[in-house]
Every structure is written in structure tokens, then in C-alpha cells.
Coordinates of C-alpha atoms and ligand atoms in Angstrom, one line a residue:
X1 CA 0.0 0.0 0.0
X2 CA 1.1 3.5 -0.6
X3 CA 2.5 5.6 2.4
X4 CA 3.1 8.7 0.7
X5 CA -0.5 10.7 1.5
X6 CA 1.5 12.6 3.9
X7 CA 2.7 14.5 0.8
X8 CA 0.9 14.3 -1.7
X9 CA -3.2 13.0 -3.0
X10 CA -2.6 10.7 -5.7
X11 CA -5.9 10.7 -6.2
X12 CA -6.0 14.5 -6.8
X13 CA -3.0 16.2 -7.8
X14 CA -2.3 19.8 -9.0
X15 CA 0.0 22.0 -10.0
X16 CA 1.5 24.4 -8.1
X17 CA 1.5 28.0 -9.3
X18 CA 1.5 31.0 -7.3
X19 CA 1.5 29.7 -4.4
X20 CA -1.9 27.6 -5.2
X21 CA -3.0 24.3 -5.8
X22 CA -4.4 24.4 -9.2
X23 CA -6.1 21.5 -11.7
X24 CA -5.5 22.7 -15.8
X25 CA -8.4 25.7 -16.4
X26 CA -9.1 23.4 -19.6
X27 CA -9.6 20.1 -16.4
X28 CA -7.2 17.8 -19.0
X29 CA -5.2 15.4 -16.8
X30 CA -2.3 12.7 -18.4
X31 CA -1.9 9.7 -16.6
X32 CA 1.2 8.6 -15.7
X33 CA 2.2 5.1 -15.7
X34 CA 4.2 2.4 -13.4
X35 CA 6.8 1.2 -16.0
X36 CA 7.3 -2.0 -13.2
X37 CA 3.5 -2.6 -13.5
X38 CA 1.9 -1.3 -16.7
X39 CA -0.7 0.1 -14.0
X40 CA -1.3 3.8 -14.0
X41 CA -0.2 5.8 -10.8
X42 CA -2.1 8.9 -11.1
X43 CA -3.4 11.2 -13.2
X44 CA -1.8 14.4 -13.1
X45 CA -3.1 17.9 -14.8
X46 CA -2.3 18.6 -18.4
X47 CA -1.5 22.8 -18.0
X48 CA -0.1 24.5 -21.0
X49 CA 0.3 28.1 -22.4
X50 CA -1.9 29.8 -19.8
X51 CA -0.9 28.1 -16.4
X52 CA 2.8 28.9 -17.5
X53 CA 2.2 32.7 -17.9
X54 CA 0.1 32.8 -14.5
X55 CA 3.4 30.7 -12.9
X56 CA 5.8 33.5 -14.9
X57 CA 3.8 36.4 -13.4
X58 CA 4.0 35.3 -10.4
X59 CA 7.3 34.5 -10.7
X60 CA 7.9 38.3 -12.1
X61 CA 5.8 39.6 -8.8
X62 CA 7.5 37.3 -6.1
X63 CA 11.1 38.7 -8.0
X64 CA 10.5 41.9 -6.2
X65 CA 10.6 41.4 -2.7
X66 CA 12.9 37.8 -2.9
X67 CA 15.6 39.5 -4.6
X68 CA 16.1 41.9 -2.2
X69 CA 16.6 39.3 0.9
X70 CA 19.9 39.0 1.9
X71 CA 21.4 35.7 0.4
X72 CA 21.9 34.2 4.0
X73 CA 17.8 35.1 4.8
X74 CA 16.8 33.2 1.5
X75 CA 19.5 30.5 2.6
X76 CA 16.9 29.7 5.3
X77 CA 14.4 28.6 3.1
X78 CA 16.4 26.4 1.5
X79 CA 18.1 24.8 4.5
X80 CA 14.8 23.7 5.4
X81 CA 13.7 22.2 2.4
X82 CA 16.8 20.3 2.6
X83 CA 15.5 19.3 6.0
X84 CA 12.0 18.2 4.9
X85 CA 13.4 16.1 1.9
X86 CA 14.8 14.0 4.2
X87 CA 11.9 13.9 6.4
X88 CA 10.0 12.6 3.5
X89 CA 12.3 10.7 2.1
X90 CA 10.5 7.6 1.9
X91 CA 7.4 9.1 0.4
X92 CA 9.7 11.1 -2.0
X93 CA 11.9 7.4 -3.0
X94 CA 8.4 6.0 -3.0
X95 CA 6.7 8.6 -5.7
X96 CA 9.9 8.5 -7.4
X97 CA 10.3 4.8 -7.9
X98 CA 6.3 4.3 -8.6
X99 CA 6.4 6.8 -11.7
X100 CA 9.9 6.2 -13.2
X101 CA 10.9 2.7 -12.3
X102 CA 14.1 3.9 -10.4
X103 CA 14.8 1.3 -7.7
X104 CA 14.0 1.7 -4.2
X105 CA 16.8 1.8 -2.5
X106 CA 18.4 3.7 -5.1
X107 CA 15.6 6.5 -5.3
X108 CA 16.4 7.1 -1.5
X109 CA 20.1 8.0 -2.7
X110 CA 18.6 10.3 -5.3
X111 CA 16.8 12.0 -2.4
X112 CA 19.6 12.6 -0.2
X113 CA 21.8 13.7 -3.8
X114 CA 19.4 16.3 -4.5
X115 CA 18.7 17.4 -1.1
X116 CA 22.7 18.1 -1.0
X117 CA 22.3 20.6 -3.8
X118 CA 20.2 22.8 -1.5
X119 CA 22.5 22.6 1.3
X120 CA 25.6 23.4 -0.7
X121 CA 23.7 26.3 -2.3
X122 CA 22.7 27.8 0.7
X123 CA 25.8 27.9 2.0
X124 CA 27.5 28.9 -1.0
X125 CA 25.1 32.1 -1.2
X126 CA 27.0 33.7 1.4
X127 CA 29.9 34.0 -1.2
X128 CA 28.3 35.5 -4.0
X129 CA 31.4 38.1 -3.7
X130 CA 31.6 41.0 -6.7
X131 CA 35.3 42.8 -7.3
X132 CA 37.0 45.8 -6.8
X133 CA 39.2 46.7 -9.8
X134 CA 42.2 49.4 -10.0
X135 CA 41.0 53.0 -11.6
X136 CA 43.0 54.9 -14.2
X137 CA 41.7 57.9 -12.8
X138 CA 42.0 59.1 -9.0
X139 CA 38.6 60.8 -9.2
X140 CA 37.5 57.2 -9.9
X141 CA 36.2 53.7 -7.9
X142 CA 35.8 50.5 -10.3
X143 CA 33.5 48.0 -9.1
X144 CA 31.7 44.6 -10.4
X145 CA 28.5 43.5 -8.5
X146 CA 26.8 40.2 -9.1
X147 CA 23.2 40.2 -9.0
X148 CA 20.1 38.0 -10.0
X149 CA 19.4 37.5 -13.6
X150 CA 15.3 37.5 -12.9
X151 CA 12.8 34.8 -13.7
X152 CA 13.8 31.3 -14.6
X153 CA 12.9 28.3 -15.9
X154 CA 13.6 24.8 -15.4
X155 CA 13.4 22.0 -17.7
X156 CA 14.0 18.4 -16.3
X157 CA 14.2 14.8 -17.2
X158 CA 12.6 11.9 -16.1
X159 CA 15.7 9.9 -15.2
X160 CA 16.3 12.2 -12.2
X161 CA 13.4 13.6 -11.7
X162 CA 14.4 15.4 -8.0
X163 CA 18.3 15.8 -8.3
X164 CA 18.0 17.6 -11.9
X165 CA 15.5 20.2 -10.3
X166 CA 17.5 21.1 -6.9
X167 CA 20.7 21.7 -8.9
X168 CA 18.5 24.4 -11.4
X169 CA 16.2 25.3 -8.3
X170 CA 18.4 25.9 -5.5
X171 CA 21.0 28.2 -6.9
X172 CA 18.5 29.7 -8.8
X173 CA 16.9 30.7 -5.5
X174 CA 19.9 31.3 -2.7
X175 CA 20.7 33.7 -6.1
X176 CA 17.8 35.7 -5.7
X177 CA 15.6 34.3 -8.9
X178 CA 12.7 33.1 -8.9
X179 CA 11.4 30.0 -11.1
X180 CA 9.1 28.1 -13.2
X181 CA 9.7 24.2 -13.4
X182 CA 8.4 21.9 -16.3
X183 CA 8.9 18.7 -15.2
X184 CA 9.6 15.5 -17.9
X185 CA 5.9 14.3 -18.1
X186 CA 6.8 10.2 -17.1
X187 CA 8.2 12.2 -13.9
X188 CA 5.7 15.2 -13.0
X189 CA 4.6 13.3 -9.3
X190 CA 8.1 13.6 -8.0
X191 CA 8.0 17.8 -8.8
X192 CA 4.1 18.2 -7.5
X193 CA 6.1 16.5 -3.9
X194 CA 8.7 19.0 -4.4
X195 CA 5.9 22.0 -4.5
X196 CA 4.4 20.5 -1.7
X197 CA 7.7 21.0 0.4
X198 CA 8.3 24.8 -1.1
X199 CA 4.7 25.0 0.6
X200 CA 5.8 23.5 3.8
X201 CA 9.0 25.6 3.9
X202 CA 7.0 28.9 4.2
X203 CA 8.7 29.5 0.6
X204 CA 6.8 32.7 -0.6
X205 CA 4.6 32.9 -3.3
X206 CA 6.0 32.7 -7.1
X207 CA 9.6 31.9 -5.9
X208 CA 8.8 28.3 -7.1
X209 CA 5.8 27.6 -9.0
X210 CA 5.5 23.6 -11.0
X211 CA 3.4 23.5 -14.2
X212 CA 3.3 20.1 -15.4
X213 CA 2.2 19.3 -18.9
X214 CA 2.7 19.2 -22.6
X215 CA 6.5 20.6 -24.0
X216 CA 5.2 22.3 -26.6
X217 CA 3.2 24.8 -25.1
X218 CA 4.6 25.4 -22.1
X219 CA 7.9 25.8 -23.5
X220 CA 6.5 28.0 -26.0
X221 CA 5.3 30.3 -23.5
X222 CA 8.7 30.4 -21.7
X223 CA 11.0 31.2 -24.5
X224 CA 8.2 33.8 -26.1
X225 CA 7.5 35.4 -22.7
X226 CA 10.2 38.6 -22.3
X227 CA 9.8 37.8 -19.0
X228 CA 11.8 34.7 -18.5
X229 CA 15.8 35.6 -19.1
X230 CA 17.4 32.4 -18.3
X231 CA 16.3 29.0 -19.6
X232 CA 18.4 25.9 -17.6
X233 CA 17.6 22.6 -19.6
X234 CA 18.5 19.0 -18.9
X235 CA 17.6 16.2 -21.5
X236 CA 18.4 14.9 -25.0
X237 CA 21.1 16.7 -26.9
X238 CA 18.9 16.6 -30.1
X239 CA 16.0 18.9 -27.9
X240 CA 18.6 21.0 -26.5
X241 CA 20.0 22.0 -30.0
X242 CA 16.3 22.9 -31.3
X243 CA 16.0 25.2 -27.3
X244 CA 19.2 27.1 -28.7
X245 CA 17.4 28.3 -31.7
X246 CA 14.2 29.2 -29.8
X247 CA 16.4 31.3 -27.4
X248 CA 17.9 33.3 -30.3
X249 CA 14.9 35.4 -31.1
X250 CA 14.8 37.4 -27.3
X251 CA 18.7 36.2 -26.6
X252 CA 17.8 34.4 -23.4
X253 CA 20.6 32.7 -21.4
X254 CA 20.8 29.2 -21.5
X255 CA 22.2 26.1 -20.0
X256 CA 22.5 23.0 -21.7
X257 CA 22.5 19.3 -19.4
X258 CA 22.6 17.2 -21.9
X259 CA 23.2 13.6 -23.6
X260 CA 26.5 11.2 -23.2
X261 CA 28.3 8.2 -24.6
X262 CA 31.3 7.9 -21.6
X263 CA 33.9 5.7 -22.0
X264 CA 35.0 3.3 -19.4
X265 CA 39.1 2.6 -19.6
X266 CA 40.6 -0.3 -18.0
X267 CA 44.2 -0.4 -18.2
X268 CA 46.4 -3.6 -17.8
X269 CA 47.3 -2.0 -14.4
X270 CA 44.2 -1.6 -13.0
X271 CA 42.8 -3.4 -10.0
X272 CA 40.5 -5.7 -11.9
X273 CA 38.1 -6.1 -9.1
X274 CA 37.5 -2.2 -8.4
X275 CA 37.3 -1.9 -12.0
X276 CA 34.4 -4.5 -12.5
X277 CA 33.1 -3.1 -9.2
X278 CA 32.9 0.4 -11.1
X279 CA 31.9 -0.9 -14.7
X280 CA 28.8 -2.4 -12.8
X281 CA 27.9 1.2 -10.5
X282 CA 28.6 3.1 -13.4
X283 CA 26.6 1.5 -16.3
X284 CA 23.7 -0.7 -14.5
X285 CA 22.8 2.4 -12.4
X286 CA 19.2 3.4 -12.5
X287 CA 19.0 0.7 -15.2
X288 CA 21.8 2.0 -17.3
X289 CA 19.5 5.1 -18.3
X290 CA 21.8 8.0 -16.7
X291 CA 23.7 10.7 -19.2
X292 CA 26.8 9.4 -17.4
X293 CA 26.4 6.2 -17.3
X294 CA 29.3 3.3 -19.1
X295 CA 28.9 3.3 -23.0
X296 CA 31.8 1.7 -24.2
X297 CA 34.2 -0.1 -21.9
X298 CA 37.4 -0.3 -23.3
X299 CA 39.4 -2.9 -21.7
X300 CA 43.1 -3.6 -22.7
X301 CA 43.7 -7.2 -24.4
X302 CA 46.1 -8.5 -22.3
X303 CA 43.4 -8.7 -19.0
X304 CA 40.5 -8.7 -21.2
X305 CA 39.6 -12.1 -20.5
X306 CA 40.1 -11.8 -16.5
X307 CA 37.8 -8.3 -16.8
X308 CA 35.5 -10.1 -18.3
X309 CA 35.1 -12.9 -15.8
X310 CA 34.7 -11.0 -12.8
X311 CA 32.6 -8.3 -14.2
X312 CA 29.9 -10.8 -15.7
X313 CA 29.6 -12.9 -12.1
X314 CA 29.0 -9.2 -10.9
X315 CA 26.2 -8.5 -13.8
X316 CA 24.7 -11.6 -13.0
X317 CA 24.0 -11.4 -9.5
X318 CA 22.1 -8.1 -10.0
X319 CA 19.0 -8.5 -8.8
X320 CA 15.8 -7.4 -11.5
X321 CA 12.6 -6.6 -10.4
X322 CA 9.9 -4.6 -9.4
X323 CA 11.6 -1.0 -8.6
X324 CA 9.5 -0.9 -5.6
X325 CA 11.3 -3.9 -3.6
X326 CA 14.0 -2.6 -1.9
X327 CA 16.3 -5.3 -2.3
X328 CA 15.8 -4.6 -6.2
X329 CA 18.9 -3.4 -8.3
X330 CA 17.7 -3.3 -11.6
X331 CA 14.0 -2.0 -13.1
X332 CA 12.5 -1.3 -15.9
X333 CA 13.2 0.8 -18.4
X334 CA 10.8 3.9 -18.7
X335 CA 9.0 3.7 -21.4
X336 CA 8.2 0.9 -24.3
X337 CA 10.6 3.1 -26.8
X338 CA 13.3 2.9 -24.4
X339 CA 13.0 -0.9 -24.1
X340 CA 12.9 -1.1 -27.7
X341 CA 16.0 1.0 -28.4
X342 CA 17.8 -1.5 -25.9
X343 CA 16.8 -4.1 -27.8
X344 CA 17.7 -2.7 -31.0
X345 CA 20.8 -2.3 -29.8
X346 CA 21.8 -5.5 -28.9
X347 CA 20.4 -7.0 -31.9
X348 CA 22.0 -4.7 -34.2
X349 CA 25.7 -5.5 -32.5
X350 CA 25.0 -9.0 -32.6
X351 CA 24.5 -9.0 -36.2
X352 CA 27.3 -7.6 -36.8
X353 CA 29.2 -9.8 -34.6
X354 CA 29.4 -9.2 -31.1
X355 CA 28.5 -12.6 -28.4
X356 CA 26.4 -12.4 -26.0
X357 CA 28.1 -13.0 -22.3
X358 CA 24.7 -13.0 -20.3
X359 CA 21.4 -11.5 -20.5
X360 CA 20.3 -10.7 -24.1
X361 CA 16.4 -10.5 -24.1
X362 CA 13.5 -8.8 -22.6
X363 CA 12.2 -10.5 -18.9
X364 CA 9.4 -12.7 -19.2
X365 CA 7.4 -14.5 -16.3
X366 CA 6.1 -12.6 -13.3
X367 CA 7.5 -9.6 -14.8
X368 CA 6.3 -9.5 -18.8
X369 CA 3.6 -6.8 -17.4
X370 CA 6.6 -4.6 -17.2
X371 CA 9.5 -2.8 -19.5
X372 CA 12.2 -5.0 -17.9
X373 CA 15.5 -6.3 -19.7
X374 CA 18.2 -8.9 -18.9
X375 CA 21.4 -6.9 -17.2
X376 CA 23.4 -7.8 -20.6
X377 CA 27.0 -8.0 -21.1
X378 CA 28.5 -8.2 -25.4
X379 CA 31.9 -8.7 -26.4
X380 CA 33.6 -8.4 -29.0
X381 CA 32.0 -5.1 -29.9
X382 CA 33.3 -3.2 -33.0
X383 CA 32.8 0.5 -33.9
X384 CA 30.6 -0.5 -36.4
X385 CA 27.8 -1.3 -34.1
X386 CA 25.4 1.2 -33.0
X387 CA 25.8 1.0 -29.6
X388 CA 29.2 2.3 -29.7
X389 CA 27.9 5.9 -31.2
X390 CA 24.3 6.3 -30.0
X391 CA 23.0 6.3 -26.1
X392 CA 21.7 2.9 -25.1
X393 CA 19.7 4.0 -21.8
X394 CA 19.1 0.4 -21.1
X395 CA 21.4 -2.0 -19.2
X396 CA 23.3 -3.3 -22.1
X397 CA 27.4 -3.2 -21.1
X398 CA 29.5 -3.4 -24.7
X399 CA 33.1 -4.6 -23.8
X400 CA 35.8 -3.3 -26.7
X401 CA 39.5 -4.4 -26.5
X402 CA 42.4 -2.0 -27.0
X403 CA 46.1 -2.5 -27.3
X404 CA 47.4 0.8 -26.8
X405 CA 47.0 4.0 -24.8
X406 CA 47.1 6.2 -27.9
X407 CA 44.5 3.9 -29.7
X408 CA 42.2 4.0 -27.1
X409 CA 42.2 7.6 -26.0
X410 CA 41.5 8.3 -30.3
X411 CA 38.7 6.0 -29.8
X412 CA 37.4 7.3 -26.5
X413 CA 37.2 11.2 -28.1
X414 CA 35.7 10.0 -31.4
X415 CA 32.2 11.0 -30.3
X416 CA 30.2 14.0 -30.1
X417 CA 29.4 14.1 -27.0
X418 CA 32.1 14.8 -23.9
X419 CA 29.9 14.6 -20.7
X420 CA 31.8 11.7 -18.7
X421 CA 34.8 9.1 -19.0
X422 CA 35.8 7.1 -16.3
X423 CA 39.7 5.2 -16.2
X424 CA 41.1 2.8 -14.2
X425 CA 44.7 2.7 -13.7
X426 CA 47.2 2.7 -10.7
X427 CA 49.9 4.8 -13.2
X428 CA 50.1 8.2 -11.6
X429 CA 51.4 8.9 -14.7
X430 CA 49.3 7.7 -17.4
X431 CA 46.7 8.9 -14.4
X432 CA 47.6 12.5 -15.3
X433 CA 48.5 12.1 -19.0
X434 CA 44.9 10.3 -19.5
X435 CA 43.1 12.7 -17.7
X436 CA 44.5 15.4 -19.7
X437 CA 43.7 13.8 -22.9
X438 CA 40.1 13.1 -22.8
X439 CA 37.7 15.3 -24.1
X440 CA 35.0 15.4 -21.5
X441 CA 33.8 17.7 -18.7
X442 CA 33.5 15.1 -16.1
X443 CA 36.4 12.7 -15.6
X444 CA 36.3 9.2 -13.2
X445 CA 40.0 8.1 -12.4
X446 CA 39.7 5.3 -10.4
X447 CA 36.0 6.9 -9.7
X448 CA 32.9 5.6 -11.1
X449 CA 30.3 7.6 -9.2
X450 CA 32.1 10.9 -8.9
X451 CA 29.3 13.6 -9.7
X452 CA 28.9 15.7 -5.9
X453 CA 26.9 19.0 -5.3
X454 CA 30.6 20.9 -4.5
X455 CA 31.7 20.0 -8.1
X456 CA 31.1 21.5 -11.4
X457 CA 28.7 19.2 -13.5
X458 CA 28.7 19.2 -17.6
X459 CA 29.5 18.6 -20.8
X460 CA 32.2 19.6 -23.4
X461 CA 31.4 19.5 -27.3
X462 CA 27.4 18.3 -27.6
X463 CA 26.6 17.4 -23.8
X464 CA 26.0 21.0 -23.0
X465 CA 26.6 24.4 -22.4
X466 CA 27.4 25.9 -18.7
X467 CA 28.0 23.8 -15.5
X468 CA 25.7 22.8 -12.7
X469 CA 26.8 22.3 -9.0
X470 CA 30.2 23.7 -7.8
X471 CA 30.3 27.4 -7.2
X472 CA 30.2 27.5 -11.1
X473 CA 26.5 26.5 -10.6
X474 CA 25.8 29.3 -9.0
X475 CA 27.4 31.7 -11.7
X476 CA 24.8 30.4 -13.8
X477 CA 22.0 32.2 -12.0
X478 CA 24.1 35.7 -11.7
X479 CA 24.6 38.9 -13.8
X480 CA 28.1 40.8 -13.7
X481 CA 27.4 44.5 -13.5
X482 CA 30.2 46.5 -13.8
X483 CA 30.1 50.0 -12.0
X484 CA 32.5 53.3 -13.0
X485 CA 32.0 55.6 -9.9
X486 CA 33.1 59.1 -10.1
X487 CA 33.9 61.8 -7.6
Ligands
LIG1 P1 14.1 14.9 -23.5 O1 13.1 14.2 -24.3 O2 15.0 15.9 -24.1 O3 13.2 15.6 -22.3 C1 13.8 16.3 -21.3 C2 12.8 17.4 -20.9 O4 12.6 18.3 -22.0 C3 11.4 16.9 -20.5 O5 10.9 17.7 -19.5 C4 10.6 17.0 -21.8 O6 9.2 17.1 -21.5 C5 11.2 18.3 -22.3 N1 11.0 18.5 -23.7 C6 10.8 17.5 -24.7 N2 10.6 18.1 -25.9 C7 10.7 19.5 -25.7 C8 10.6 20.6 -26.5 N3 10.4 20.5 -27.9 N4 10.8 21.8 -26.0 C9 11.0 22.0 -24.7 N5 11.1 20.9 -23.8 C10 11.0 19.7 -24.3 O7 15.0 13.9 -22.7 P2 14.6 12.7 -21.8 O8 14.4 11.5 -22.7 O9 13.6 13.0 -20.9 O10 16.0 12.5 -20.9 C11 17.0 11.7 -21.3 C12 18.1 12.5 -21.9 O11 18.6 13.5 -20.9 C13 19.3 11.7 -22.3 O12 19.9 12.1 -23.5 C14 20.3 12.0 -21.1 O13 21.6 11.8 -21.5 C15 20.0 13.4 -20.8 N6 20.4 13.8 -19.5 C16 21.4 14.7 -19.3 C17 21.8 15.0 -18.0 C18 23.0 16.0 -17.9 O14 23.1 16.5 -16.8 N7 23.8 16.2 -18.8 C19 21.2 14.5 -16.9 C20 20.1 13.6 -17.1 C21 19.7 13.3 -18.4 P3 8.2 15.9 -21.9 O15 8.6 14.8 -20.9 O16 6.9 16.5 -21.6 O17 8.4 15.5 -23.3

């Protein structure tokens, strides 16, 4: 049975605009659907155009006062957000894994991941220092302040549906915007939980409002409105692209969070048992459906064979199932396209001559109601294969042998993307030389989990544009005004 009517009415949700509970004026819901179950969870309201310019309004009203708080008095409101996320973590893990298949256990580490973005951001607020520069003048003081940009919006992805919206949310707010969020629509329960807490947190009206619905229209309205002045986007790089040319026409600022294809190095001095250990954390989390997860593990020839061994014993004890169970490691994928692209995958390496070590086909029995597929592991993988240029999402790990550290780094960079790349090694170095050479804005030596709130998240090349976390994060959210003073 669900526990999670503390937070939220699945039986009656609404959006949360202006500081109100509010269904779409045209009463359209979408229903959202357990990908575990087939089952719908709840119906949630379908806003659109209008709804978004009441939330950017707002937003523009609420701008007023909020701005003009001290950054350690709005820090307040977001130290106790952070609070009440993990007061309701359960019913936030809950929500999360119910609409989006992520397991259990791992949607409680989501909660306490995005719950560290508000914490770092409050505190980080209290250094939101400007400059002094020297004057060519004596009659003359030089000096740069750093102020809000004004109303923002935030556009977020399913496959992290709290974590993506604390890192936009909470420096957007210890910064002194305020913010409209469009949640991805197989995700819009997890940010209707989140507008409950703004609620609880005393957050004023307009600093955070949640319109959930269709793309199209609401992102119509927030790249048309003159209003909004910085758009922060994570999702698909081929969206992102088509958001750049909608900002052109009113020059809005924009960040870009967007796809990956990460290489995984294993050097023949590597400790083959972290490595494995790594390869599995790194490409199986939330069922291999994260922008950082493993694409193409790289492993050189000469321990190839060990690698392999120890990393498929490791695949094949994950435990599948329903992403509810807390013992669960592996769900389903979120949607029937996503399955299918997994399985395209695999059958498009496989016909061009890659083996299957384990796994290799959708899970029938108890599960077949759901979008669930075998934890698979291919060898002898070739660039040819689609799986070594386009983003699985699905749990499929492609092992590629390499003999040389020249060959492999050209084969690592030869992508588009440059999000993250992970290497083990214990060569300090080939540790420094390798980390130099890659071409991505996120690098895991020895480190297959290494994204934290202090650090700057994002891509090089076609991942992205800006950086979210660190103090960089914060940047994001700021204007530089420069000031001539003369006397
Ligand atoms: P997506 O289809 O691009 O959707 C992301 C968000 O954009 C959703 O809220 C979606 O709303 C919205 N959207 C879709 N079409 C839009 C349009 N024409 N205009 C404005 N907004 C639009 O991506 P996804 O499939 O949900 O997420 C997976 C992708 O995100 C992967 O490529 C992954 O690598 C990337 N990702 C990147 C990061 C990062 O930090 N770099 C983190 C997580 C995920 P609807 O749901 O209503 O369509």
C-alpha cells in the first residue's frame, strides 16, 4: 500500500502556481504510468500556455521582494527544504520509484543527492562576492556586483526527476531568482512532492511555481515570454539543440545538461576487481538510463579475458525486479521506446558480430507486465555497431578491447558528446597524462560515481553548455554589472 498521503493526494493532484493548488483551467489530466507494473499511478493535470504565464507572473511579482533578501535570509528557506526532503524521504523514494521505475533503494540515494544541492547552495550564497578593480583615474572607484538575472525556468528529465530540479532550483533561488519548473511528463509526481515542500517551507509565493504538462506549449510560452531571461535545460542533446534556436529570437541565457556516450578505460594495471566493481555502478545504475552512465568499456587485451570474468559474475547477480522492492537493483526501463532501443541495440551489435556473455532478451514471467530487460554484457564489440555511437539507456554493457594507450584515448574522443569518461589505472602517470587527454567535462579516475553538489557538473562538445553544482553553478544564475564611480 502506498504511504506517501502525507505529501501528496494521488488521487487529486495539481500544479502548483503562485503559491496555489491548481487542476489545468481546460480540467485535461495525463496519466502517468508504473513502467514495473503497466498500472497507472495517477493522473496528473495537463496545463499549457496559460498556467505557464500565470506561474511566470507570479514569478515576475515574487522577484520583487525575494531579490532583495539578503542571500543568507533566503538561505533559510532552502536549509529547510533540505530538511523536509529528508523527512520525506521515503514518500519522495516512493513517488519516485512508482512513476519512473528507479529502484527503491536507489531512489532514497537520489533524495539525499538532490537534497545536497540545497544545502551546498545555501551555504555557497553567502559567497556570492563581486570585485574591486584598479581605476585609471584618482577621481574614480571601479567595481563589479553580481546580482540575479530574474525569472527562470527549469526544464527536467525523467531519469532524475528530483536531483535535476534542486541543482536548477536551488541556486536559482539562494541567487535571488525566482522560477518556473516543467517537469519531464513520465516524472511530474516527484515535482508536484517537491511544490508541496516549497509549501511547507513557508517559501513565498511565485519563488517556485511547477506547471506540469505538454512541452510544446509550455515551452513556447517560456521562451516567447520577455519575462523569462534564463532558460536551464537537462535532456536529450537533439532537444537541446532545437531550445538554442528558440532562445535566439529574445537572446535568453541558457544552459544546456545534456546527452553522453562515456567511455570506461581499464588499463592492464588496473585493480581488476574495483574496475568491475565500477563498470557495474557506473553503467547498470538506474538501469543503465543515466547521461553518465558506461557506454563503451574499453578494456586492454592482455586482461581482457580476466575483466570479463569477474565483471559478468558481478552483472549476473544483480537482482531485477519490481523497482518498488527494496532489495531490487535493476527496473524497468521507462517507457516501451526505451526498451525497444535497448533491444535494438543488442540486436544490431549482434548481427554484426558481437556474443552475447549474459542476458540478451526482454524479462518474461512474473514480470512480462513490465519494460524490464536482462542486465546484458556483449563482447567483441566493434565501432561499427550502434551501440558504440548512439545512447543505449538500457542495461546493455558493450566490452571493446584496446592495445594501446594512444589507440584507445582516439577511440574514446571519437564521439560527439564529452559529458563523462571514467579510467582505471594505478599509473600516476598515465593517471595525469589520460586525464588530460580526454575530451569530456566530467572525468572518473579510479572513480565511477564521482558527480557531488561541491563540483562542477557538464559537458564539453554536444553534452551541454554551462556547469551545474560547484560554485560554477551558481554563476549560472548571476549577472556581472560592472560600476564606474566618479567623484
Ligand atoms: P528529453 O526528451 O529531451 O526531455 C527532457 C525534458 O525536455 C522533459 O521535461 C521534456 O518534456 C522536455 N521537452 C521535450 N521536448 C521538448 C521541446 N520540444 N521543447 C522543450 N522541452 C521539451 O530527454 P529525456 O528523454 O527526458 O531524458 C534523457 C536525456 O537526458 C538523455 O539524453 C540524457 O543523457 C539526458 N540527461 C542529461 C543530463 C545531464 O546533466 N547532462 C542528466 C540527465 C539526463 P516531456 O517529458 O513532456 O516531453
Amino acid at each position: 500500500m502506498l504511504k506517501t498521503s502525507g505529501l501528496v493526494d494521488l488521487t487529486e493532484l495539481k500544479m502548483y502556481v503562485n503559491g496555489e493548488w491548481k487542476a489545468a483551467q481546460n480540467g485535461e489530466t495525463f496519466s502517468v504510468i508504473n513502467p514495473s507494473t503497466g498500472k497507472v499511478v495517477a493522473k496528473v493535470p495537463n496545463g499549457g500556455r496559460q498556467e505557464t504565464q500565470q506561474a511566470i507572473a507570479a514569478a515576475e511579482q515574487a522577484f520583487k521582494s525575494w531579490s532583495k533578501l539578503t542571500a543568507m535570509e533566503r538561505a533559510k528557506y532552502l536549509l529547510k527544504l533540505h530538511e523536509l526532503m529528508h523527512e520525506y524521504k521515503h514518500e519522495l523514494a516512493e513517488i519516485m520509484s512508482l512513476e519512473m521505475g528507479k529502484p527503491f533503494t536507489e531512489a532514497e540515494g537520489e533524495v539525499d543527492f538532490a537534497a545536497s544541492y540545497l544545502q551546498w547552495f545555501a551555504e555557497e550564497g553567502r559567497r556570492i562576492y563581486g570585485e574591486t578593480i584598479p581605476a585609471s583615474a584618482a577621481n574614480k572607484r571601479l567595481m563589479v556586483i553580481r546580482q540575479p538575472i530574474g525569472v527562470v525556468a527549469a526544464i527536467t528529465p525523467w531519469n532524475f526527476p528530483l536531483a535535476m530540479m534542486t541543482r536548477k532550483v536551488g541556486p536559482a533561488m539562494v541567487a535571488g531568482c525566482t522560477s518556473i519548473v516543467k517537469p519531464a511528463k513520465q516524472s511530474p509526481i516527484s515535482a508536484i512532492a517537491f511544490g508541496k515542500l516549497v509549501e511547507m517551507a513557508g517559501v513565498p509565493a511565485g519563488v517556485v511555481s511547477i506547471v506540469t504538462g505538454n512541452a510544446g506549449p509550455i515551452s513556447d510560452e517560456i521562451f516567447e515570454n520577455p519575462i523569462v531571461r534564463k532558460i536551464s535545460f537537462t535532456g536529450s542533446t537533439e532537444v537541446g539543440k532545437m531550445l538554442v534556436t528558440k532562445s535566439a529570437h529574445q537572446l535568453k541565457r541558457l544552459s544546456l545538461e545534456l546527452g553522453g556516450h562515456a567511455p570506461f578505460i581499464v588499463f592492464e594495471d588496473a585493480d581488476l576487481e574495483e574496475a568491475a566493481a565500477g563498470a557495474v555502478a557506473s553503467k547498470f545504475r538506474n538501469t543503465g538510463q543515466t547521461c553518465v552512465c558506461a557506454n563503451r568499456i574499453y578494456v586492454h587485451r592482455s586482461v581482457i579475458e580476466k575483466f570479463s570474468e569477474i565483471f559478468v559474475e558481478k552483472v549476473q547477480s544483480l537482482k531485477v525486479g519490481n523497482s518498488i522492492d527494496p532489495s531490487v537493483q535493476v527496473g524497468p526501463l521507462v517507457s516501451k521506446d526505451g526498451l525497444e532501443k535497448v533491444e535494438e541495440h543488442v540486436h544490431d551489435a549482434l548481427s554484426k558480430g558481437a556474443r552475447l556473455l549474459c542476458g540478451g532478451q526482454r524479462v518474461s514471467g512474473e514480470l512480462a507486465d513490465g519494460l524490464f530487460y536482462e542486465p546484458t554484457v556483449l563482447a567483441g564489440v566493434n565501432t561499427d555497431m550502434l551501440i558504440t555511437s548512439e545512447e543505449t539507456f538500457g542495461p546493455v554493457a558493450p566490452i571493446i578491447p584496446f592495445d594501446t594507450e594512444e589507440e584507445v584515448i582516439e577511440h574514446a574522443n571519437s564521439t560527439e558528446y564529452g559529458l563523462a569518461a571514467y579510467f582505471y589505472t594505478q599509473n600516476i602517470s598515465r593517471a595525469v597524462r589520460v586525464s588530460e587527454a580526454l575530451e569530456f567535462g566530467i572525468i572518473g579516475m579510479n572513480d565511477a560515481i564521482p558527480t557531488v553538489a561541491q563540483a562542477p557538473f557538464g559537458g564539453m562538445k554536444e553534452s551541454g553548455v554551462g556547469r551545474e553544482g560547484g560554485h560554477q553553478g551558481l554563476d549560472e544564475y548571476l549577472e556581472e554589472k560592472y560600476i564606474s564611480m566618479g567623484f
